[in-house]
Amino acid sequence: QKEVEQNSGPLSVPEGAIASLNCTYSDRGSQSFFWYRQYSGKSPELIMFIYSNGDKEDGRFTAQLNKASQYVSLLIRDSQPSDSATYLCAVRRGKTSYDKVIFGPGTSLSVIP
Amino acid sequence: SAVISQKPSRDICQRGTSLTIQCQVDSQVTMMFWYRQQPGQSLTLIATANQGSEATYESGFVIDKFPISRPNLTFSTLTVSNMSPEDSSIYLCSVGRDREQTGAEAFFGQGTRLTVV
C-alpha cells in the first residue's frame, strides 16, 4: 500500500463548478497535511495546509481532514481555467520542520471554459 | 514563506558525468530535504540533510550516487554522480518553516531540470 494515494485523474470540470480532489494516507500517526498546486514546468506551490480535523477555508479553497478515516480532500469552488494544474497531496508524520513530507501521485485537473 | 534559491535552474549533461546542484535559503534551517520528480511523476524524497551530520537517505537512494553536503544552516548541495539518462528529472530542494500554533509549512525551490544525454 502506498503511503499517500490520490484519486486518479485527469479530472475535468466546467468553469464555475466545484472541483473535488481526494487523498488517503496510510500512516495513522500523520499530523500535517498539505495541498500543493503544480503547473507544468514549475515547482510545487503550497495552497493549503491543515493539521486538525474539520474544514479549513481560504478563499475559493477548502481543505477537509478526517483523521479517523485517514482522508483529506480539497474543494475548489468557482473553478477557473487558471486552476488547471496538477494537485499534489502531501503528508507529514510530525508537525515540525524536522519531519519529512511524503507526496501522493497527484491529480491532474482541467477546468474547461 | 521561505525564499529558496536553486542553481542551476536547468542543465543538459553527458552520461557518465556529475552535476552539483546548490540550494540557498534566506534564513537558517535545521533540516533541508532533496526531492526528485521524474517526468510525469510526483515527488520522491531522496534524502534529508541535517547540518553537521551525514544525510539520511530514503530507500532506493545511496550516498555514492547522490552525495549531499550541508556545510551550514542556509546551504546544501546535491550531486548526481555518474549520470545516466534515467537520472533526467527535476531535482527540488525543500525546507520547513515552523509556526508555533499550527506546525511547520514546507516550501520548495524552483527546481533544477536535468537532462542527461
JSON list of C-alpha atoms in Angstrom, two decimals:
[
{"chain": "A", "resi": 1, "resn": "GLN", "atom": "CA", "xyz": [0.00, 0.00, 0.00]},
{"chain": "A", "resi": 2, "resn": "LYS", "atom": "CA", "xyz": [1.36, 3.39, -0.96]},
{"chain": "A", "resi": 3, "resn": "GLU", "atom": "CA", "xyz": [1.76, 5.90, 1.84]},
{"chain": "A", "resi": 4, "resn": "VAL", "atom": "CA", "xyz": [-0.30, 8.59, 0.12]},
{"chain": "A", "resi": 5, "resn": "GLU", "atom": "CA", "xyz": [-2.88, 7.91, -2.55]},
{"chain": "A", "resi": 6, "resn": "GLN", "atom": "CA", "xyz": [-4.97, 10.26, -4.63]},
{"chain": "A", "resi": 7, "resn": "ASN", "atom": "CA", "xyz": [-7.93, 9.75, -6.92]},
{"chain": "A", "resi": 8, "resn": "SER", "atom": "CA", "xyz": [-6.70, 9.05, -10.40]},
{"chain": "A", "resi": 9, "resn": "GLY", "atom": "CA", "xyz": [-7.18, 11.73, -12.99]},
{"chain": "A", "resi": 10, "resn": "PRO", "atom": "CA", "xyz": [-7.38, 13.53, -15.11]},
{"chain": "A", "resi": 11, "resn": "LEU", "atom": "CA", "xyz": [-10.32, 15.36, -13.61]},
{"chain": "A", "resi": 12, "resn": "SER", "atom": "CA", "xyz": [-12.27, 17.70, -15.85]},
{"chain": "A", "resi": 13, "resn": "VAL", "atom": "CA", "xyz": [-14.78, 20.24, -14.57]},
{"chain": "A", "resi": 14, "resn": "PRO", "atom": "CA", "xyz": [-16.55, 23.12, -16.31]},
{"chain": "A", "resi": 15, "resn": "GLU", "atom": "CA", "xyz": [-15.65, 26.67, -15.40]},
{"chain": "A", "resi": 16, "resn": "GLY", "atom": "CA", "xyz": [-17.57, 27.82, -12.33]},
{"chain": "A", "resi": 17, "resn": "ALA", "atom": "CA", "xyz": [-18.12, 24.32, -10.97]},
{"chain": "A", "resi": 18, "resn": "ILE", "atom": "CA", "xyz": [-16.70, 22.78, -7.79]},
{"chain": "A", "resi": 19, "resn": "ALA", "atom": "CA", "xyz": [-13.64, 20.58, -8.22]},
{"chain": "A", "resi": 20, "resn": "SER", "atom": "CA", "xyz": [-13.21, 17.87, -5.59]},
{"chain": "A", "resi": 21, "resn": "LEU", "atom": "CA", "xyz": [-9.84, 16.26, -5.03]},
{"chain": "A", "resi": 22, "resn": "ASN", "atom": "CA", "xyz": [-9.35, 13.35, -2.65]},
{"chain": "A", "resi": 23, "resn": "CYS", "atom": "CA", "xyz": [-6.42, 11.85, -0.80]},
{"chain": "A", "resi": 24, "resn": "THR", "atom": "CA", "xyz": [-5.93, 8.98, 1.63]},
{"chain": "A", "resi": 25, "resn": "TYR", "atom": "CA", "xyz": [-2.88, 8.13, 3.69]},
{"chain": "A", "resi": 26, "resn": "SER", "atom": "CA", "xyz": [-1.69, 5.01, 5.43]},
{"chain": "A", "resi": 27, "resn": "ASP", "atom": "CA", "xyz": [0.25, 6.32, 8.44]},
{"chain": "A", "resi": 28, "resn": "ARG", "atom": "CA", "xyz": [-2.29, 6.88, 11.21]},
{"chain": "A", "resi": 29, "resn": "GLY", "atom": "CA", "xyz": [0.29, 8.93, 13.11]},
{"chain": "A", "resi": 30, "resn": "SER", "atom": "CA", "xyz": [0.40, 11.62, 10.43]},
{"chain": "A", "resi": 31, "resn": "GLN", "atom": "CA", "xyz": [-0.22, 15.11, 11.77]},
{"chain": "A", "resi": 32, "resn": "SER", "atom": "CA", "xyz": [0.28, 17.62, 8.96]},
{"chain": "A", "resi": 33, "resn": "PHE", "atom": "CA", "xyz": [-1.41, 17.65, 5.59]},
{"chain": "A", "resi": 34, "resn": "PHE", "atom": "CA", "xyz": [-0.69, 19.77, 2.56]},
{"chain": "A", "resi": 35, "resn": "TRP", "atom": "CA", "xyz": [-2.13, 20.53, -0.82]},
{"chain": "A", "resi": 36, "resn": "TYR", "atom": "CA", "xyz": [0.24, 21.79, -3.48]},
{"chain": "A", "resi": 37, "resn": "ARG", "atom": "CA", "xyz": [-0.55, 23.06, -6.94]},
{"chain": "A", "resi": 38, "resn": "GLN", "atom": "CA", "xyz": [1.97, 22.42, -9.68]},
{"chain": "A", "resi": 39, "resn": "TYR", "atom": "CA", "xyz": [1.81, 23.97, -13.09]},
{"chain": "A", "resi": 40, "resn": "SER", "atom": "CA", "xyz": [3.67, 22.23, -15.89]},
{"chain": "A", "resi": 41, "resn": "GLY", "atom": "CA", "xyz": [7.38, 23.01, -15.72]},
{"chain": "A", "resi": 42, "resn": "LYS", "atom": "CA", "xyz": [7.09, 24.77, -12.36]},
{"chain": "A", "resi": 43, "resn": "SER", "atom": "CA", "xyz": [7.85, 23.75, -8.79]},
{"chain": "A", "resi": 44, "resn": "PRO", "atom": "CA", "xyz": [5.04, 22.91, -6.35]},
{"chain": "A", "resi": 45, "resn": "GLU", "atom": "CA", "xyz": [3.25, 25.84, -4.74]},
{"chain": "A", "resi": 46, "resn": "LEU", "atom": "CA", "xyz": [1.67, 25.41, -1.30]},
{"chain": "A", "resi": 47, "resn": "ILE", "atom": "CA", "xyz": [-2.01, 26.33, -1.41]},
{"chain": "A", "resi": 48, "resn": "MET", "atom": "CA", "xyz": [-3.46, 24.75, 1.73]},
{"chain": "A", "resi": 49, "resn": "PHE", "atom": "CA", "xyz": [-2.15, 23.33, 4.98]},
{"chain": "A", "resi": 50, "resn": "ILE", "atom": "CA", "xyz": [-4.34, 21.61, 7.58]},
{"chain": "A", "resi": 51, "resn": "TYR", "atom": "CA", "xyz": [-3.49, 19.82, 10.79]},
{"chain": "A", "resi": 52, "resn": "SER", "atom": "CA", "xyz": [-6.76, 19.38, 12.73]},
{"chain": "A", "resi": 53, "resn": "ASN", "atom": "CA", "xyz": [-9.96, 17.57, 11.89]},
{"chain": "A", "resi": 54, "resn": "GLY", "atom": "CA", "xyz": [-12.61, 19.53, 10.09]},
{"chain": "A", "resi": 55, "resn": "ASP", "atom": "CA", "xyz": [-12.64, 22.16, 7.40]},
{"chain": "A", "resi": 56, "resn": "LYS", "atom": "CA", "xyz": [-10.23, 24.97, 6.64]},
{"chain": "A", "resi": 57, "resn": "GLU", "atom": "CA", "xyz": [-11.23, 27.61, 4.13]},
{"chain": "A", "resi": 58, "resn": "ASP", "atom": "CA", "xyz": [-9.03, 30.06, 2.24]},
{"chain": "A", "resi": 59, "resn": "GLY", "atom": "CA", "xyz": [-10.76, 31.98, -0.49]},
{"chain": "A", "resi": 60, "resn": "ARG", "atom": "CA", "xyz": [-12.10, 29.52, -3.07]},
{"chain": "A", "resi": 61, "resn": "PHE", "atom": "CA", "xyz": [-10.23, 26.62, -1.49]},
{"chain": "A", "resi": 62, "resn": "THR", "atom": "CA", "xyz": [-11.47, 24.39, 1.33]},
{"chain": "A", "resi": 63, "resn": "ALA", "atom": "CA", "xyz": [-9.39, 21.60, 2.81]},
{"chain": "A", "resi": 64, "resn": "GLN", "atom": "CA", "xyz": [-11.17, 18.89, 4.78]},
{"chain": "A", "resi": 65, "resn": "LEU", "atom": "CA", "xyz": [-9.44, 16.48, 7.13]},
{"chain": "A", "resi": 66, "resn": "ASN", "atom": "CA", "xyz": [-10.81, 13.34, 8.75]},
{"chain": "A", "resi": 67, "resn": "LYS", "atom": "CA", "xyz": [-8.07, 11.60, 10.71]},
{"chain": "A", "resi": 68, "resn": "ALA", "atom": "CA", "xyz": [-10.29, 8.70, 11.76]},
{"chain": "A", "resi": 69, "resn": "SER", "atom": "CA", "xyz": [-10.84, 7.85, 8.10]},
{"chain": "A", "resi": 70, "resn": "GLN", "atom": "CA", "xyz": [-7.30, 8.88, 7.14]},
{"chain": "A", "resi": 71, "resn": "TYR", "atom": "CA", "xyz": [-8.75, 11.08, 4.48]},
{"chain": "A", "resi": 72, "resn": "VAL", "atom": "CA", "xyz": [-8.07, 14.61, 3.31]},
{"chain": "A", "resi": 73, "resn": "SER", "atom": "CA", "xyz": [-9.74, 16.47, 0.49]},
{"chain": "A", "resi": 74, "resn": "LEU", "atom": "CA", "xyz": [-9.53, 19.76, -1.36]},
{"chain": "A", "resi": 75, "resn": "LEU", "atom": "CA", "xyz": [-12.54, 21.57, -2.77]},
{"chain": "A", "resi": 76, "resn": "ILE", "atom": "CA", "xyz": [-12.10, 24.34, -5.29]},
{"chain": "A", "resi": 77, "resn": "ARG", "atom": "CA", "xyz": [-15.19, 26.48, -5.70]},
{"chain": "A", "resi": 78, "resn": "ASP", "atom": "CA", "xyz": [-15.97, 28.55, -8.77]},
{"chain": "A", "resi": 79, "resn": "SER", "atom": "CA", "xyz": [-13.22, 26.77, -10.70]},
{"chain": "A", "resi": 80, "resn": "GLN", "atom": "CA", "xyz": [-11.32, 28.87, -13.18]},
{"chain": "A", "resi": 81, "resn": "PRO", "atom": "CA", "xyz": [-9.24, 27.83, -16.19]},
{"chain": "A", "resi": 82, "resn": "SER", "atom": "CA", "xyz": [-6.21, 29.13, -14.29]},
{"chain": "A", "resi": 83, "resn": "ASP", "atom": "CA", "xyz": [-6.84, 26.35, -11.73]},
{"chain": "A", "resi": 84, "resn": "SER", "atom": "CA", "xyz": [-5.86, 23.79, -14.36]},
{"chain": "A", "resi": 85, "resn": "ALA", "atom": "CA", "xyz": [-2.80, 22.12, -12.89]},
{"chain": "A", "resi": 86, "resn": "THR", "atom": "CA", "xyz": [-1.67, 19.02, -11.05]},
{"chain": "A", "resi": 87, "resn": "TYR", "atom": "CA", "xyz": [-2.66, 18.94, -7.39]},
{"chain": "A", "resi": 88, "resn": "LEU", "atom": "CA", "xyz": [-0.36, 17.10, -5.03]},
{"chain": "A", "resi": 89, "resn": "CYS", "atom": "CA", "xyz": [-1.46, 15.84, -1.63]},
{"chain": "A", "resi": 90, "resn": "ALA", "atom": "CA", "xyz": [1.37, 15.58, 0.89]},
{"chain": "A", "resi": 91, "resn": "VAL", "atom": "CA", "xyz": [1.56, 14.23, 4.42]},
{"chain": "A", "resi": 92, "resn": "ARG", "atom": "CA", "xyz": [4.00, 14.66, 7.28]},
{"chain": "A", "resi": 93, "resn": "ARG", "atom": "CA", "xyz": [4.14, 12.43, 10.34]},
{"chain": "A", "resi": 94, "resn": "GLY", "atom": "CA", "xyz": [5.17, 15.22, 12.66]},
{"chain": "A", "resi": 95, "resn": "LYS", "atom": "CA", "xyz": [4.40, 18.88, 12.96]},
{"chain": "A", "resi": 96, "resn": "THR", "atom": "CA", "xyz": [7.87, 20.36, 12.79]},
{"chain": "A", "resi": 97, "resn": "SER", "atom": "CA", "xyz": [10.28, 21.31, 10.05]},
{"chain": "A", "resi": 98, "resn": "TYR", "atom": "CA", "xyz": [12.43, 18.37, 11.12]},
{"chain": "A", "resi": 99, "resn": "ASP", "atom": "CA", "xyz": [9.99, 15.88, 9.67]},
{"chain": "A", "resi": 100, "resn": "LYS", "atom": "CA", "xyz": [9.93, 14.74, 6.08]},
{"chain": "A", "resi": 101, "resn": "VAL", "atom": "CA", "xyz": [6.98, 15.27, 3.77]},
{"chain": "A", "resi": 102, "resn": "ILE", "atom": "CA", "xyz": [5.69, 12.42, 1.61]},
{"chain": "A", "resi": 103, "resn": "PHE", "atom": "CA", "xyz": [3.77, 13.11, -1.59]},
{"chain": "A", "resi": 104, "resn": "GLY", "atom": "CA", "xyz": [0.94, 11.38, -3.35]},
{"chain": "A", "resi": 105, "resn": "PRO", "atom": "CA", "xyz": [0.99, 10.74, -7.09]},
{"chain": "A", "resi": 106, "resn": "GLY", "atom": "CA", "xyz": [-1.01, 13.87, -7.90]},
{"chain": "A", "resi": 107, "resn": "THR", "atom": "CA", "xyz": [-4.30, 14.52, -9.67]},
{"chain": "A", "resi": 108, "resn": "SER", "atom": "CA", "xyz": [-4.41, 16.47, -12.90]},
{"chain": "A", "resi": 109, "resn": "LEU", "atom": "CA", "xyz": [-7.26, 18.97, -13.00]},
{"chain": "A", "resi": 110, "resn": "SER", "atom": "CA", "xyz": [-8.56, 20.56, -16.18]},
{"chain": "A", "resi": 111, "resn": "VAL", "atom": "CA", "xyz": [-11.09, 23.38, -15.96]},
{"chain": "A", "resi": 112, "resn": "ILE", "atom": "CA", "xyz": [-12.97, 23.72, -19.23]},
{"chain": "A", "resi": 113, "resn": "PRO", "atom": "CA", "xyz": [-14.04, 27.28, -20.19]},
{"chain": "B", "resi": 1, "resn": "SER", "atom": "CA", "xyz": [7.18, 31.72, 3.24]},
{"chain": "B", "resi": 2, "resn": "ALA", "atom": "CA", "xyz": [10.82, 30.78, 2.78]},
{"chain": "B", "resi": 3, "resn": "VAL", "atom": "CA", "xyz": [12.93, 32.07, -0.08]},
{"chain": "B", "resi": 4, "resn": "ILE", "atom": "CA", "xyz": [14.84, 29.18, -1.61]},
{"chain": "B", "resi": 5, "resn": "SER", "atom": "CA", "xyz": [17.27, 29.65, -4.49]},
{"chain": "B", "resi": 6, "resn": "GLN", "atom": "CA", "xyz": [18.50, 26.74, -6.54]},
{"chain": "B", "resi": 7, "resn": "LYS", "atom": "CA", "xyz": [21.29, 26.67, -9.08]},
{"chain": "B", "resi": 8, "resn": "PRO", "atom": "CA", "xyz": [21.43, 25.78, -11.89]},
{"chain": "B", "resi": 9, "resn": "SER", "atom": "CA", "xyz": [17.80, 26.07, -12.97]},
{"chain": "B", "resi": 10, "resn": "ARG", "atom": "CA", "xyz": [18.44, 23.61, -15.78]},
{"chain": "B", "resi": 11, "resn": "ASP", "atom": "CA", "xyz": [21.30, 21.73, -17.38]},
{"chain": "B", "resi": 12, "resn": "ILE", "atom": "CA", "xyz": [22.00, 19.23, -20.11]},
{"chain": "B", "resi": 13, "resn": "CYS", "atom": "CA", "xyz": [24.77, 16.81, -19.20]},
{"chain": "B", "resi": 14, "resn": "GLN", "atom": "CA", "xyz": [26.64, 13.97, -20.81]},
{"chain": "B", "resi": 15, "resn": "ARG", "atom": "CA", "xyz": [26.18, 10.49, -19.40]},
{"chain": "B", "resi": 16, "resn": "GLY", "atom": "CA", "xyz": [28.93, 9.46, -17.02]},
{"chain": "B", "resi": 17, "resn": "THR", "atom": "CA", "xyz": [29.49, 12.97, -15.70]},
{"chain": "B", "resi": 18, "resn": "SER", "atom": "CA", "xyz": [28.34, 14.53, -12.42]},
{"chain": "B", "resi": 19, "resn": "LEU", "atom": "CA", "xyz": [26.33, 17.62, -11.63]},
{"chain": "B", "resi": 20, "resn": "THR", "atom": "CA", "xyz": [26.21, 19.51, -8.34]},
{"chain": "B", "resi": 21, "resn": "ILE", "atom": "CA", "xyz": [23.02, 21.38, -7.50]},
{"chain": "B", "resi": 22, "resn": "GLN", "atom": "CA", "xyz": [23.10, 24.18, -4.98]},
{"chain": "B", "resi": 23, "resn": "CYS", "atom": "CA", "xyz": [20.32, 25.24, -2.63]},
{"chain": "B", "resi": 24, "resn": "GLN", "atom": "CA", "xyz": [20.46, 28.51, -0.69]},
{"chain": "B", "resi": 25, "resn": "VAL", "atom": "CA", "xyz": [17.82, 29.50, 1.90]},
{"chain": "B", "resi": 26, "resn": "ASP", "atom": "CA", "xyz": [17.14, 33.03, 3.12]},
{"chain": "B", "resi": 27, "resn": "SER", "atom": "CA", "xyz": [17.29, 32.05, 6.79]},
{"chain": "B", "resi": 28, "resn": "GLN", "atom": "CA", "xyz": [18.74, 29.34, 8.96]},
{"chain": "B", "resi": 29, "resn": "VAL", "atom": "CA", "xyz": [17.00, 25.97, 8.92]},
{"chain": "B", "resi": 30, "resn": "THR", "atom": "CA", "xyz": [17.89, 22.73, 10.65]},
{"chain": "B", "resi": 31, "resn": "MET", "atom": "CA", "xyz": [16.68, 20.31, 8.02]},
{"chain": "B", "resi": 32, "resn": "MET", "atom": "CA", "xyz": [16.84, 20.55, 4.24]},
{"chain": "B", "resi": 33, "resn": "PHE", "atom": "CA", "xyz": [15.19, 17.98, 2.01]},
{"chain": "B", "resi": 34, "resn": "TRP", "atom": "CA", "xyz": [16.06, 16.89, -1.51]},
{"chain": "B", "resi": 35, "resn": "TYR", "atom": "CA", "xyz": [13.41, 15.50, -3.84]},
{"chain": "B", "resi": 36, "resn": "ARG", "atom": "CA", "xyz": [13.38, 14.09, -7.33]},
{"chain": "B", "resi": 37, "resn": "GLN", "atom": "CA", "xyz": [10.49, 14.41, -9.75]},
{"chain": "B", "resi": 38, "resn": "GLN", "atom": "CA", "xyz": [10.79, 12.15, -12.75]},
{"chain": "B", "resi": 39, "resn": "PRO", "atom": "CA", "xyz": [8.88, 13.04, -15.92]},
{"chain": "B", "resi": 40, "resn": "GLY", "atom": "CA", "xyz": [5.14, 12.75, -15.36]},
{"chain": "B", "resi": 41, "resn": "GLN", "atom": "CA", "xyz": [5.62, 11.59, -11.78]},
{"chain": "B", "resi": 42, "resn": "SER", "atom": "CA", "xyz": [5.17, 13.02, -8.32]},
{"chain": "B", "resi": 43, "resn": "LEU", "atom": "CA", "xyz": [7.90, 14.00, -5.90]},
{"chain": "B", "resi": 44, "resn": "THR", "atom": "CA", "xyz": [10.07, 11.33, -4.31]},
{"chain": "B", "resi": 45, "resn": "LEU", "atom": "CA", "xyz": [12.21, 12.14, -1.29]},
{"chain": "B", "resi": 46, "resn": "ILE", "atom": "CA", "xyz": [15.90, 11.40, -1.88]},
{"chain": "B", "resi": 47, "resn": "ALA", "atom": "CA", "xyz": [17.38, 12.39, 1.46]},
{"chain": "B", "resi": 48, "resn": "THR", "atom": "CA", "xyz": [17.22, 14.62, 4.50]},
{"chain": "B", "resi": 49, "resn": "ALA", "atom": "CA", "xyz": [20.22, 16.86, 5.17]},
{"chain": "B", "resi": 50, "resn": "ASN", "atom": "CA", "xyz": [20.92, 17.94, 8.72]},
{"chain": "B", "resi": 51, "resn": "GLN", "atom": "CA", "xyz": [23.74, 20.39, 9.30]},
{"chain": "B", "resi": 52, "resn": "GLY", "atom": "CA", "xyz": [26.71, 18.77, 10.97]},
{"chain": "B", "resi": 53, "resn": "SER", "atom": "CA", "xyz": [25.80, 15.17, 10.30]},
{"chain": "B", "resi": 54, "resn": "GLU", "atom": "CA", "xyz": [25.53, 12.69, 7.46]},
{"chain": "B", "resi": 55, "resn": "ALA", "atom": "CA", "xyz": [22.45, 12.93, 5.31]},
{"chain": "B", "resi": 56, "resn": "THR", "atom": "CA", "xyz": [19.74, 10.33, 5.79]},
{"chain": "B", "resi": 57, "resn": "TYR", "atom": "CA", "xyz": [18.79, 8.57, 2.55]},
{"chain": "B", "resi": 58, "resn": "GLU", "atom": "CA", "xyz": [15.46, 7.05, 1.64]},
{"chain": "B", "resi": 59, "resn": "SER", "atom": "CA", "xyz": [15.12, 3.53, 0.39]},
{"chain": "B", "resi": 60, "resn": "GLY", "atom": "CA", "xyz": [16.42, 3.25, -3.15]},
{"chain": "B", "resi": 61, "resn": "PHE", "atom": "CA", "xyz": [18.87, 6.15, -2.88]},
{"chain": "B", "resi": 62, "resn": "VAL", "atom": "CA", "xyz": [22.52, 5.82, -1.90]},
{"chain": "B", "resi": 63, "resn": "ILE", "atom": "CA", "xyz": [25.23, 8.25, -0.91]},
{"chain": "B", "resi": 64, "resn": "ASP", "atom": "CA", "xyz": [27.61, 7.18, -3.67]},
{"chain": "B", "resi": 65, "resn": "LYS", "atom": "CA", "xyz": [25.07, 8.18, -6.31]},
{"chain": "B", "resi": 66, "resn": "PHE", "atom": "CA", "xyz": [23.66, 11.26, -4.56]},
{"chain": "B", "resi": 67, "resn": "PRO", "atom": "CA", "xyz": [26.25, 12.72, -2.21]},
{"chain": "B", "resi": 68, "resn": "ILE", "atom": "CA", "xyz": [24.96, 15.64, -0.17]},
{"chain": "B", "resi": 69, "resn": "SER", "atom": "CA", "xyz": [26.81, 18.38, 1.63]},
{"chain": "B", "resi": 70, "resn": "ARG", "atom": "CA", "xyz": [25.38, 20.62, 4.33]},
{"chain": "B", "resi": 71, "resn": "PRO", "atom": "CA", "xyz": [28.17, 22.97, 5.40]},
{"chain": "B", "resi": 72, "resn": "ASN", "atom": "CA", "xyz": [25.96, 25.48, 7.25]},
{"chain": "B", "resi": 73, "resn": "LEU", "atom": "CA", "xyz": [22.38, 26.23, 8.21]},
{"chain": "B", "resi": 74, "resn": "THR", "atom": "CA", "xyz": [21.46, 28.06, 4.99]},
{"chain": "B", "resi": 75, "resn": "PHE", "atom": "CA", "xyz": [23.10, 26.00, 2.27]},
{"chain": "B", "resi": 76, "resn": "SER", "atom": "CA", "xyz": [23.20, 22.49, 0.85]},
{"chain": "B", "resi": 77, "resn": "THR", "atom": "CA", "xyz": [24.34, 20.75, -2.31]},
{"chain": "B", "resi": 78, "resn": "LEU", "atom": "CA", "xyz": [23.18, 17.59, -4.01]},
{"chain": "B", "resi": 79, "resn": "THR", "atom": "CA", "xyz": [25.44, 15.88, -6.52]},
{"chain": "B", "resi": 80, "resn": "VAL", "atom": "CA", "xyz": [24.08, 13.50, -9.12]},
{"chain": "B", "resi": 81, "resn": "SER", "atom": "CA", "xyz": [27.02, 11.23, -9.90]},
{"chain": "B", "resi": 82, "resn": "ASN", "atom": "CA", "xyz": [27.88, 9.11, -12.91]},
{"chain": "B", "resi": 83, "resn": "MET", "atom": "CA", "xyz": [24.72, 10.21, -14.63]},
{"chain": "B", "resi": 84, "resn": "SER", "atom": "CA", "xyz": [22.64, 8.12, -16.98]},
{"chain": "B", "resi": 85, "resn": "PRO", "atom": "CA", "xyz": [19.54, 9.13, -18.98]},
{"chain": "B", "resi": 86, "resn": "GLU", "atom": "CA", "xyz": [17.41, 7.63, -16.19]},
{"chain": "B", "resi": 87, "resn": "ASP", "atom": "CA", "xyz": [18.60, 10.47, -13.95]},
{"chain": "B", "resi": 88, "resn": "SER", "atom": "CA", "xyz": [16.83, 13.00, -16.15]},
{"chain": "B", "resi": 89, "resn": "SER", "atom": "CA", "xyz": [14.43, 14.62, -13.68]},
{"chain": "B", "resi": 90, "resn": "ILE", "atom": "CA", "xyz": [13.65, 17.76, -11.79]},
{"chain": "B", "resi": 91, "resn": "TYR", "atom": "CA", "xyz": [15.54, 17.96, -8.53]},
{"chain": "B", "resi": 92, "resn": "LEU", "atom": "CA", "xyz": [13.99, 20.08, -5.80]},
{"chain": "B", "resi": 93, "resn": "CYS", "atom": "CA", "xyz": [15.23, 21.44, -2.52]},
{"chain": "B", "resi": 94, "resn": "SER", "atom": "CA", "xyz": [12.73, 21.92, 0.30]},
{"chain": "B", "resi": 95, "resn": "VAL", "atom": "CA", "xyz": [12.71, 23.42, 3.78]},
{"chain": "B", "resi": 96, "resn": "GLY", "atom": "CA", "xyz": [10.14, 23.80, 6.52]},
{"chain": "B", "resi": 97, "resn": "ARG", "atom": "CA", "xyz": [9.15, 26.95, 8.34]},
{"chain": "B", "resi": 98, "resn": "ASP", "atom": "CA", "xyz": [7.99, 26.28, 11.90]},
{"chain": "B", "resi": 99, "resn": "ARG", "atom": "CA", "xyz": [4.94, 28.10, 13.18]},
{"chain": "B", "resi": 100, "resn": "GLU", "atom": "CA", "xyz": [4.16, 27.91, 16.87]},
{"chain": "B", "resi": 101, "resn": "GLN", "atom": "CA", "xyz": [0.43, 27.34, 16.67]},
{"chain": "B", "resi": 102, "resn": "THR", "atom": "CA", "xyz": [-0.02, 25.36, 13.53]},
{"chain": "B", "resi": 103, "resn": "GLY", "atom": "CA", "xyz": [3.14, 23.41, 12.86]},
{"chain": "B", "resi": 104, "resn": "ALA", "atom": "CA", "xyz": [5.57, 23.76, 10.01]},
{"chain": "B", "resi": 105, "resn": "GLU", "atom": "CA", "xyz": [4.79, 24.51, 6.40]},
{"chain": "B", "resi": 106, "resn": "ALA", "atom": "CA", "xyz": [7.03, 23.12, 3.65]},
{"chain": "B", "resi": 107, "resn": "PHE", "atom": "CA", "xyz": [8.35, 25.19, 0.77]},
{"chain": "B", "resi": 108, "resn": "PHE", "atom": "CA", "xyz": [10.25, 24.41, -2.40]},
{"chain": "B", "resi": 109, "resn": "GLY", "atom": "CA", "xyz": [12.92, 25.96, -4.53]},
{"chain": "B", "resi": 110, "resn": "GLN", "atom": "CA", "xyz": [12.23, 26.47, -8.21]},
{"chain": "B", "resi": 111, "resn": "GLY", "atom": "CA", "xyz": [13.92, 23.18, -9.05]},
{"chain": "B", "resi": 112, "resn": "THR", "atom": "CA", "xyz": [16.75, 22.07, -11.31]},
{"chain": "B", "resi": 113, "resn": "ARG", "atom": "CA", "xyz": [15.68, 20.46, -14.56]},
{"chain": "B", "resi": 114, "resn": "LEU", "atom": "CA", "xyz": [18.34, 17.94, -15.52]},
{"chain": "B", "resi": 115, "resn": "THR", "atom": "CA", "xyz": [18.55, 16.24, -18.89]},
{"chain": "B", "resi": 116, "resn": "VAL", "atom": "CA", "xyz": [21.17, 13.53, -19.40]},
{"chain": "B", "resi": 117, "resn": "VAL", "atom": "CA", "xyz": [22.11, 12.69, -22.96]}
]
